[in-house]
mmCIF file of C-alpha atoms in Angstrom:
data_model
loop_
_atom_site.group_PDB
_atom_site.id
_atom_site.type_symbol
_atom_site.label_atom_id
_atom_site.label_comp_id
_atom_site.label_asym_id
_atom_site.label_seq_id
_atom_site.Cartn_x
_atom_site.Cartn_y
_atom_site.Cartn_z
ATOM 1 C CA MET A 1 0.000 0.000 0.000
ATOM 2 C CA ASN A 2 1.528 3.367 -1.044
ATOM 3 C CA THR A 3 1.509 6.545 1.058
ATOM 4 C CA THR A 4 -1.513 8.034 -0.711
ATOM 5 C CA GLN A 5 -3.558 4.862 -0.232
ATOM 6 C CA SER A 6 -2.471 4.648 3.400
ATOM 7 C CA GLU A 7 -3.523 8.237 4.064
ATOM 8 C CA SER A 8 -6.848 7.665 2.307
ATOM 9 C CA PHE A 9 -7.440 4.466 4.291
ATOM 10 C CA GLN A 10 -6.580 6.151 7.582
ATOM 11 C CA GLY A 11 -8.687 9.195 6.752
ATOM 12 C CA PHE A 12 -11.689 6.989 6.046
ATOM 13 C CA TYR A 13 -11.442 5.190 9.375
ATOM 14 C CA ALA A 14 -10.812 8.446 11.219
ATOM 15 C CA GLN A 15 -14.043 9.771 9.715
ATOM 16 C CA GLN A 16 -15.880 6.633 10.779
ATOM 17 C CA LEU A 17 -14.472 6.996 14.293
ATOM 18 C CA GLY A 18 -15.735 10.563 14.471
ATOM 19 C CA GLY A 19 -19.205 9.440 13.418
ATOM 20 C CA LEU A 20 -19.235 6.657 16.003
ATOM 21 C CA GLN A 21 -18.137 9.064 18.702
ATOM 22 C CA ALA A 22 -20.980 11.456 17.811
ATOM 23 C CA GLU A 23 -23.473 8.569 17.936
ATOM 24 C CA ALA A 24 -22.127 7.460 21.327
ATOM 25 C CA ILE A 25 -22.621 10.970 22.683
ATOM 26 C CA ARG A 26 -26.181 11.011 21.311
ATOM 27 C CA LEU A 27 -26.941 7.692 23.031
ATOM 28 C CA LYS A 28 -25.471 8.976 26.273
ATOM 29 C CA MET A 29 -27.744 12.029 26.145
ATOM 30 C CA LEU A 30 -30.746 9.797 25.431
ATOM 31 C CA ASN A 31 -29.891 7.635 28.438
ATOM 32 C CA GLN A 32 -29.564 10.753 30.579
ATOM 33 C CA ARG A 33 -33.049 11.809 29.473
ATOM 34 C CA LEU A 34 -34.475 8.355 30.270
ATOM 35 C CA ALA A 35 -32.769 8.412 33.670
ATOM 36 C CA GLU A 36 -34.269 11.820 34.455
ATOM 37 C CA ILE A 37 -37.725 10.583 33.434
ATOM 38 C CA ALA A 38 -37.308 7.574 35.729
ATOM 39 C CA GLY A 39 -36.280 9.892 38.563
ATOM 40 C CA PHE A 40 -32.729 8.574 38.919
ATOM 41 C CA ASP A 41 -29.682 10.640 39.811
ATOM 42 C CA VAL A 42 -27.789 10.785 36.514
ATOM 43 C CA SER A 43 -24.487 11.370 38.316
ATOM 44 C CA GLU A 44 -24.791 7.955 39.951
ATOM 45 C CA LEU A 45 -25.263 6.061 36.678
ATOM 46 C CA ASP A 46 -22.407 4.669 34.601
ATOM 47 C CA LEU A 47 -23.252 5.901 31.122
ATOM 48 C CA GLY A 48 -19.845 5.247 29.603
ATOM 49 C CA LEU A 49 -18.033 7.613 27.262
ATOM 50 C CA GLY A 50 -15.822 9.044 29.956
ATOM 51 C CA MET A 51 -13.171 9.855 27.364
ATOM 52 C CA GLY A 52 -12.414 13.212 25.810
ATOM 53 C CA GLY A 53 -12.940 14.190 22.205
ATOM 54 C CA ILE A 54 -10.367 14.201 19.438
ATOM 55 C CA GLU A 55 -8.218 17.254 20.046
ATOM 56 C CA ARG A 56 -6.587 17.461 16.619
ATOM 57 C CA ASP A 57 -7.316 16.626 12.981
ATOM 58 C CA ALA A 58 -8.663 13.062 13.027
ATOM 59 C CA ARG A 59 -6.742 12.323 9.827
ATOM 60 C CA LEU A 60 -3.495 12.701 11.767
ATOM 61 C CA LEU A 61 -4.339 9.974 14.276
ATOM 62 C CA THR A 62 -2.036 6.984 14.324
ATOM 63 C CA SER A 63 -3.296 3.448 13.771
ATOM 64 C CA GLU A 64 -2.792 2.773 17.479
ATOM 65 C CA GLU A 65 -4.879 5.807 18.416
ATOM 66 C CA LEU A 66 -7.627 4.745 16.027
ATOM 67 C CA ASP A 67 -7.655 1.237 17.506
ATOM 68 C CA LYS A 68 -7.772 2.662 21.026
ATOM 69 C CA GLY A 69 -10.625 4.996 20.104
ATOM 70 C CA ILE A 70 -12.667 2.205 18.539
ATOM 71 C CA ALA A 71 -12.092 -0.062 21.555
ATOM 72 C CA SER A 72 -13.145 2.726 23.919
ATOM 73 C CA LEU A 73 -16.299 3.369 21.894
ATOM 74 C CA SER A 74 -17.148 -0.338 21.865
ATOM 75 C CA GLU A 75 -16.975 -0.366 25.657
ATOM 76 C CA ALA A 76 -19.099 2.798 25.860
ATOM 77 C CA PHE A 77 -21.740 1.341 23.528
ATOM 78 C CA ALA A 78 -21.941 -1.844 25.616
ATOM 79 C CA ILE A 79 -22.446 0.154 28.820
ATOM 80 C CA GLN A 80 -25.066 2.387 27.221
ATOM 81 C CA GLN A 81 -27.002 -0.530 25.755
ATOM 82 C CA GLU A 82 -27.097 -2.247 29.137
ATOM 83 C CA THR A 83 -28.174 0.959 30.865
ATOM 84 C CA MET A 84 -30.840 1.706 28.255
ATOM 85 C CA ALA A 85 -32.305 -1.798 28.551
ATOM 86 C CA ALA A 86 -32.533 -1.458 32.336
ATOM 87 C CA LEU A 87 -34.135 1.991 32.119
ATOM 88 C CA GLN A 88 -36.656 0.847 29.514
ATOM 89 C CA ASP A 89 -37.640 -2.142 31.658
ATOM 90 C CA TYR A 90 -38.100 0.156 34.644
ATOM 91 C CA LEU A 91 -40.202 2.660 32.727
ATOM 92 C CA LEU A 92 -42.388 -0.042 31.171
ATOM 93 C CA THR A 93 -43.291 -1.287 34.650
ATOM 94 C CA ASN A 94 -43.873 2.235 35.977
ATOM 95 C CA ASP A 95 -46.364 3.733 33.513
ATOM 96 C CA SER A 96 -47.414 6.452 35.946
ATOM 97 C CA ILE A 97 -43.921 7.935 35.786
ATOM 98 C CA VAL A 98 -43.998 8.116 32.001
ATOM 99 C CA THR A 99 -47.449 9.723 31.779
ATOM 100 C CA ALA A 100 -46.393 12.385 34.303
ATOM 101 C CA ILE A 101 -43.573 13.622 32.053
ATOM 102 C CA PRO A 102 -44.589 16.357 29.557
ATOM 103 C CA THR A 103 -44.340 15.001 26.001
ATOM 104 C CA GLY A 104 -45.908 15.767 22.656
ATOM 105 C CA ARG A 105 -47.626 19.010 21.714
ATOM 106 C CA PRO A 106 -50.287 20.863 23.707
ATOM 107 C CA VAL A 107 -52.518 21.219 20.632
ATOM 108 C CA LYS A 108 -54.021 18.826 18.092
ATOM 109 C CA GLU A 109 -54.102 21.476 15.397
ATOM 110 C CA GLY A 110 -51.717 24.361 14.938
ATOM 111 C CA TRP A 111 -48.135 25.226 14.144
ATOM 112 C CA ILE A 112 -45.118 26.603 15.968
ATOM 113 C CA SER A 113 -45.066 30.356 15.433
ATOM 114 C CA SER A 114 -42.245 31.216 17.840
ATOM 115 C CA PHE A 115 -39.442 29.090 19.251
ATOM 116 C CA TYR A 116 -37.693 28.946 22.627
ATOM 117 C CA GLY A 117 -34.723 31.293 22.902
ATOM 118 C CA THR A 118 -33.780 34.847 22.009
ATOM 119 C CA ARG A 119 -36.181 36.599 19.640
ATOM 120 C CA VAL A 120 -37.419 40.068 18.692
ATOM 121 C CA ASP A 121 -40.262 41.164 20.959
ATOM 122 C CA PRO A 122 -43.354 41.714 18.749
ATOM 123 C CA PHE A 123 -44.415 44.711 20.846
ATOM 124 C CA ASN A 124 -41.253 46.776 21.301
ATOM 125 C CA GLY A 125 -38.822 45.352 18.735
ATOM 126 C CA LYS A 126 -36.167 44.570 21.356
ATOM 127 C CA ARG A 127 -34.292 41.285 21.581
ATOM 128 C CA VAL A 128 -35.582 39.307 24.554
ATOM 129 C CA PHE A 129 -35.505 35.714 25.764
ATOM 130 C CA HIS A 130 -38.632 33.714 24.992
ATOM 131 C CA ASP A 131 -38.898 30.876 27.512
ATOM 132 C CA GLY A 132 -41.508 28.783 25.742
ATOM 133 C CA LEU A 133 -42.971 27.654 22.420
ATOM 134 C CA ASP A 134 -45.871 29.459 20.774
ATOM 135 C CA PHE A 135 -48.390 27.286 18.926
ATOM 136 C CA ALA A 136 -50.642 29.361 16.673
ATOM 137 C CA GLY A 137 -54.010 28.185 15.398
ATOM 138 C CA LYS A 138 -57.690 28.979 15.170
ATOM 139 C CA GLU A 139 -59.334 30.734 18.086
ATOM 140 C CA GLY A 140 -61.208 28.177 20.150
ATOM 141 C CA SER A 141 -58.896 25.279 19.253
ATOM 142 C CA GLU A 142 -58.452 22.744 22.040
ATOM 143 C CA VAL A 143 -55.441 23.044 24.349
ATOM 144 C CA LEU A 144 -54.313 19.743 25.869
ATOM 145 C CA SER A 145 -52.433 18.770 29.002
ATOM 146 C CA ALA A 146 -48.989 17.462 28.077
ATOM 147 C CA ALA A 147 -48.959 14.980 30.985
ATOM 148 C CA ASP A 148 -50.857 13.749 34.040
ATOM 149 C CA GLY A 149 -50.862 16.198 36.924
ATOM 150 C CA ILE A 150 -52.735 18.540 39.247
ATOM 151 C CA VAL A 151 -53.844 22.023 38.204
ATOM 152 C CA ALA A 152 -51.930 24.517 40.331
ATOM 153 C CA TRP A 153 -53.384 27.646 38.706
ATOM 154 C CA ALA A 154 -56.274 28.427 36.377
ATOM 155 C CA GLY A 155 -57.111 32.075 35.804
ATOM 156 C CA MET A 156 -55.823 35.416 34.569
ATOM 157 C CA ARG A 157 -52.175 36.184 35.257
ATOM 158 C CA GLY A 158 -50.760 39.422 33.864
ATOM 159 C CA GLY A 159 -49.234 39.166 30.411
ATOM 160 C CA TYR A 160 -50.000 35.450 30.320
ATOM 161 C CA GLY A 161 -53.708 36.235 30.088
ATOM 162 C CA GLY A 162 -55.899 33.208 30.739
ATOM 163 C CA MET A 163 -53.394 30.653 31.953
ATOM 164 C CA VAL A 164 -53.379 27.085 33.217
ATOM 165 C CA GLU A 165 -50.422 25.829 35.247
ATOM 166 C CA ILE A 166 -50.096 22.104 35.963
ATOM 167 C CA ASP A 167 -47.806 20.430 38.490
ATOM 168 C CA HIS A 168 -46.776 16.998 37.221
ATOM 169 C CA GLY A 169 -44.515 16.037 40.116
ATOM 170 C CA ASN A 170 -40.868 15.006 39.847
ATOM 171 C CA GLY A 171 -39.967 18.682 39.383
ATOM 172 C CA TYR A 172 -42.034 19.211 36.212
ATOM 173 C CA VAL A 173 -44.503 22.075 35.739
ATOM 174 C CA THR A 174 -46.192 23.174 32.498
ATOM 175 C CA ARG A 175 -47.896 26.456 31.616
ATOM 176 C CA TYR A 176 -50.440 27.176 28.878
ATOM 177 C CA ALA A 177 -51.112 30.890 28.329
ATOM 178 C CA HIS A 178 -53.307 33.368 26.381
ATOM 179 C CA ASN A 179 -56.336 31.070 26.456
ATOM 180 C CA LYS A 180 -59.842 32.268 25.606
ATOM 181 C CA THR A 181 -61.626 29.783 27.872
ATOM 182 C CA LEU A 182 -60.341 27.669 30.753
ATOM 183 C CA LYS A 183 -61.832 24.195 31.158
ATOM 184 C CA VAL A 184 -60.255 23.305 34.514
ATOM 185 C CA LYS A 185 -59.912 24.759 37.996
ATOM 186 C CA ALA A 186 -57.078 24.799 40.509
ATOM 187 C CA GLY A 187 -56.953 21.492 42.331
ATOM 188 C CA ASN A 188 -58.366 19.443 39.456
ATOM 189 C CA ARG A 189 -56.500 16.266 38.550
ATOM 190 C CA VAL A 190 -55.921 15.999 34.794
ATOM 191 C CA LYS A 191 -54.748 13.274 32.448
ATOM 192 C CA LYS A 192 -52.338 13.524 29.545
ATOM 193 C CA GLY A 193 -54.248 14.686 26.451
ATOM 194 C CA GLU A 194 -57.191 16.085 28.432
ATOM 195 C CA VAL A 195 -58.679 19.355 27.161
ATOM 196 C CA ILE A 196 -57.769 22.060 29.674
ATOM 197 C CA ALA A 197 -58.521 25.246 27.715
ATOM 198 C CA LEU A 198 -59.525 26.778 24.385
ATOM 199 C CA MET A 199 -56.997 28.806 22.421
ATOM 200 C CA GLY A 200 -57.326 32.573 22.487
ATOM 201 C CA SER A 201 -55.369 35.818 22.471
ATOM 202 C CA THR A 202 -55.741 37.132 26.016
ATOM 203 C CA GLY A 203 -52.989 38.988 27.830
ATOM 204 C CA ARG A 204 -49.888 40.169 25.985
ATOM 205 C CA SER A 205 -50.651 38.550 22.659
ATOM 206 C CA THR A 206 -50.801 39.533 18.982
ATOM 207 C CA GLY A 207 -53.156 36.761 17.849
ATOM 208 C CA PRO A 208 -54.668 33.378 18.709
ATOM 209 C CA HIS A 209 -52.012 31.024 20.063
ATOM 210 C CA VAL A 210 -50.979 29.118 23.171
ATOM 211 C CA HIS A 211 -47.703 30.016 24.847
ATOM 212 C CA TYR A 212 -46.396 26.718 26.207
ATOM 213 C CA GLU A 213 -43.719 26.470 28.898
ATOM 214 C CA ILE A 214 -42.049 23.571 30.680
ATOM 215 C CA LEU A 215 -40.234 24.138 33.955
ATOM 216 C CA LYS A 216 -37.927 21.557 35.505
ATOM 217 C CA ASP A 217 -37.038 22.191 39.139
ATOM 218 C CA GLY A 218 -38.261 25.763 38.771
ATOM 219 C CA LYS A 219 -36.203 26.591 35.687
ATOM 220 C CA PRO A 220 -37.530 26.882 32.114
ATOM 221 C CA VAL A 221 -36.350 24.253 29.633
ATOM 222 C CA ASN A 222 -36.825 24.064 25.872
ATOM 223 C CA PRO A 223 -40.292 22.530 25.258
ATOM 224 C CA TYR A 224 -39.283 21.525 21.730
ATOM 225 C CA ASN A 225 -37.089 18.772 23.157
ATOM 226 C CA TYR A 226 -40.207 17.342 24.781
ATOM 227 C CA ALA A 227 -42.758 18.319 22.133
ATOM 228 C CA ASP A 228 -40.822 16.182 19.657
ATOM 229 C CA ALA A 229 -40.599 13.216 22.033
ATOM 230 C CA GLU A 230 -43.615 11.337 20.686
#
C-alpha cells in the first residue's frame, strides 16, 4: 500500500471513528433523558463515554490511536445498551412515571409560530428571551395537558392572560397561556391529552395562540425537546 492509499485508508477510518463518537454521545444524552424521566440521579449512573474528544485533525491519528478509540467506543456502547435496557424495563413497569412527564404538543391542530430562545419582541422590537414555544391556530382550538398532573393555577395572570399551570410532580410544571376559555380549575386532577382550555389571544398577545412552557425544578427548559418526544 503506497503513502496516498495509506492516508486515504486512515482518513476513512478516522471519519468513521468521528461518526461513532458522535453517535455514542447522542446515546449517552438519550440515556440521561431516560434516567431523568425515571427519577434517577444521573451522576450515579455509569453511562460510559468518559473519554475526551479528538483534540486534533482526526486524519493525523495513528493506527494505534484509532484502535484505542474504537475499543473505547465499543466499551461505551456496551455500557449504554445495558443501561438503556434497564431503564426501559423500569419505565415499562412504571407507567405512571412516564405519563407524568410532559411530552408531545399541547394542541391537536396548529403550528409553531415562535421558538424557545432569544427573539425580537413583537411589541417593542427589542431582543428578549422567549422561555416557551408558541403554537398558533384557530381561536377556540383545544389546548391539551402534556402529561398527568394537578392544576396549580387556572385564571388570569398578567401578560400570560388566561393561563393554566399544571404540576406533574418530579420537578415538572407546564404552563399554557393566552387562552380564551379555561376548562379546569385549581386542584383538578388531569390526564395527559385532556382538554384544559380553548386557544385565544388574552394577555400580551398579537393573535390566537398558546404560549407553552415547561419548567424543571423551577427553571424553564426548551419545550421543543419534549414536544418532539412522541
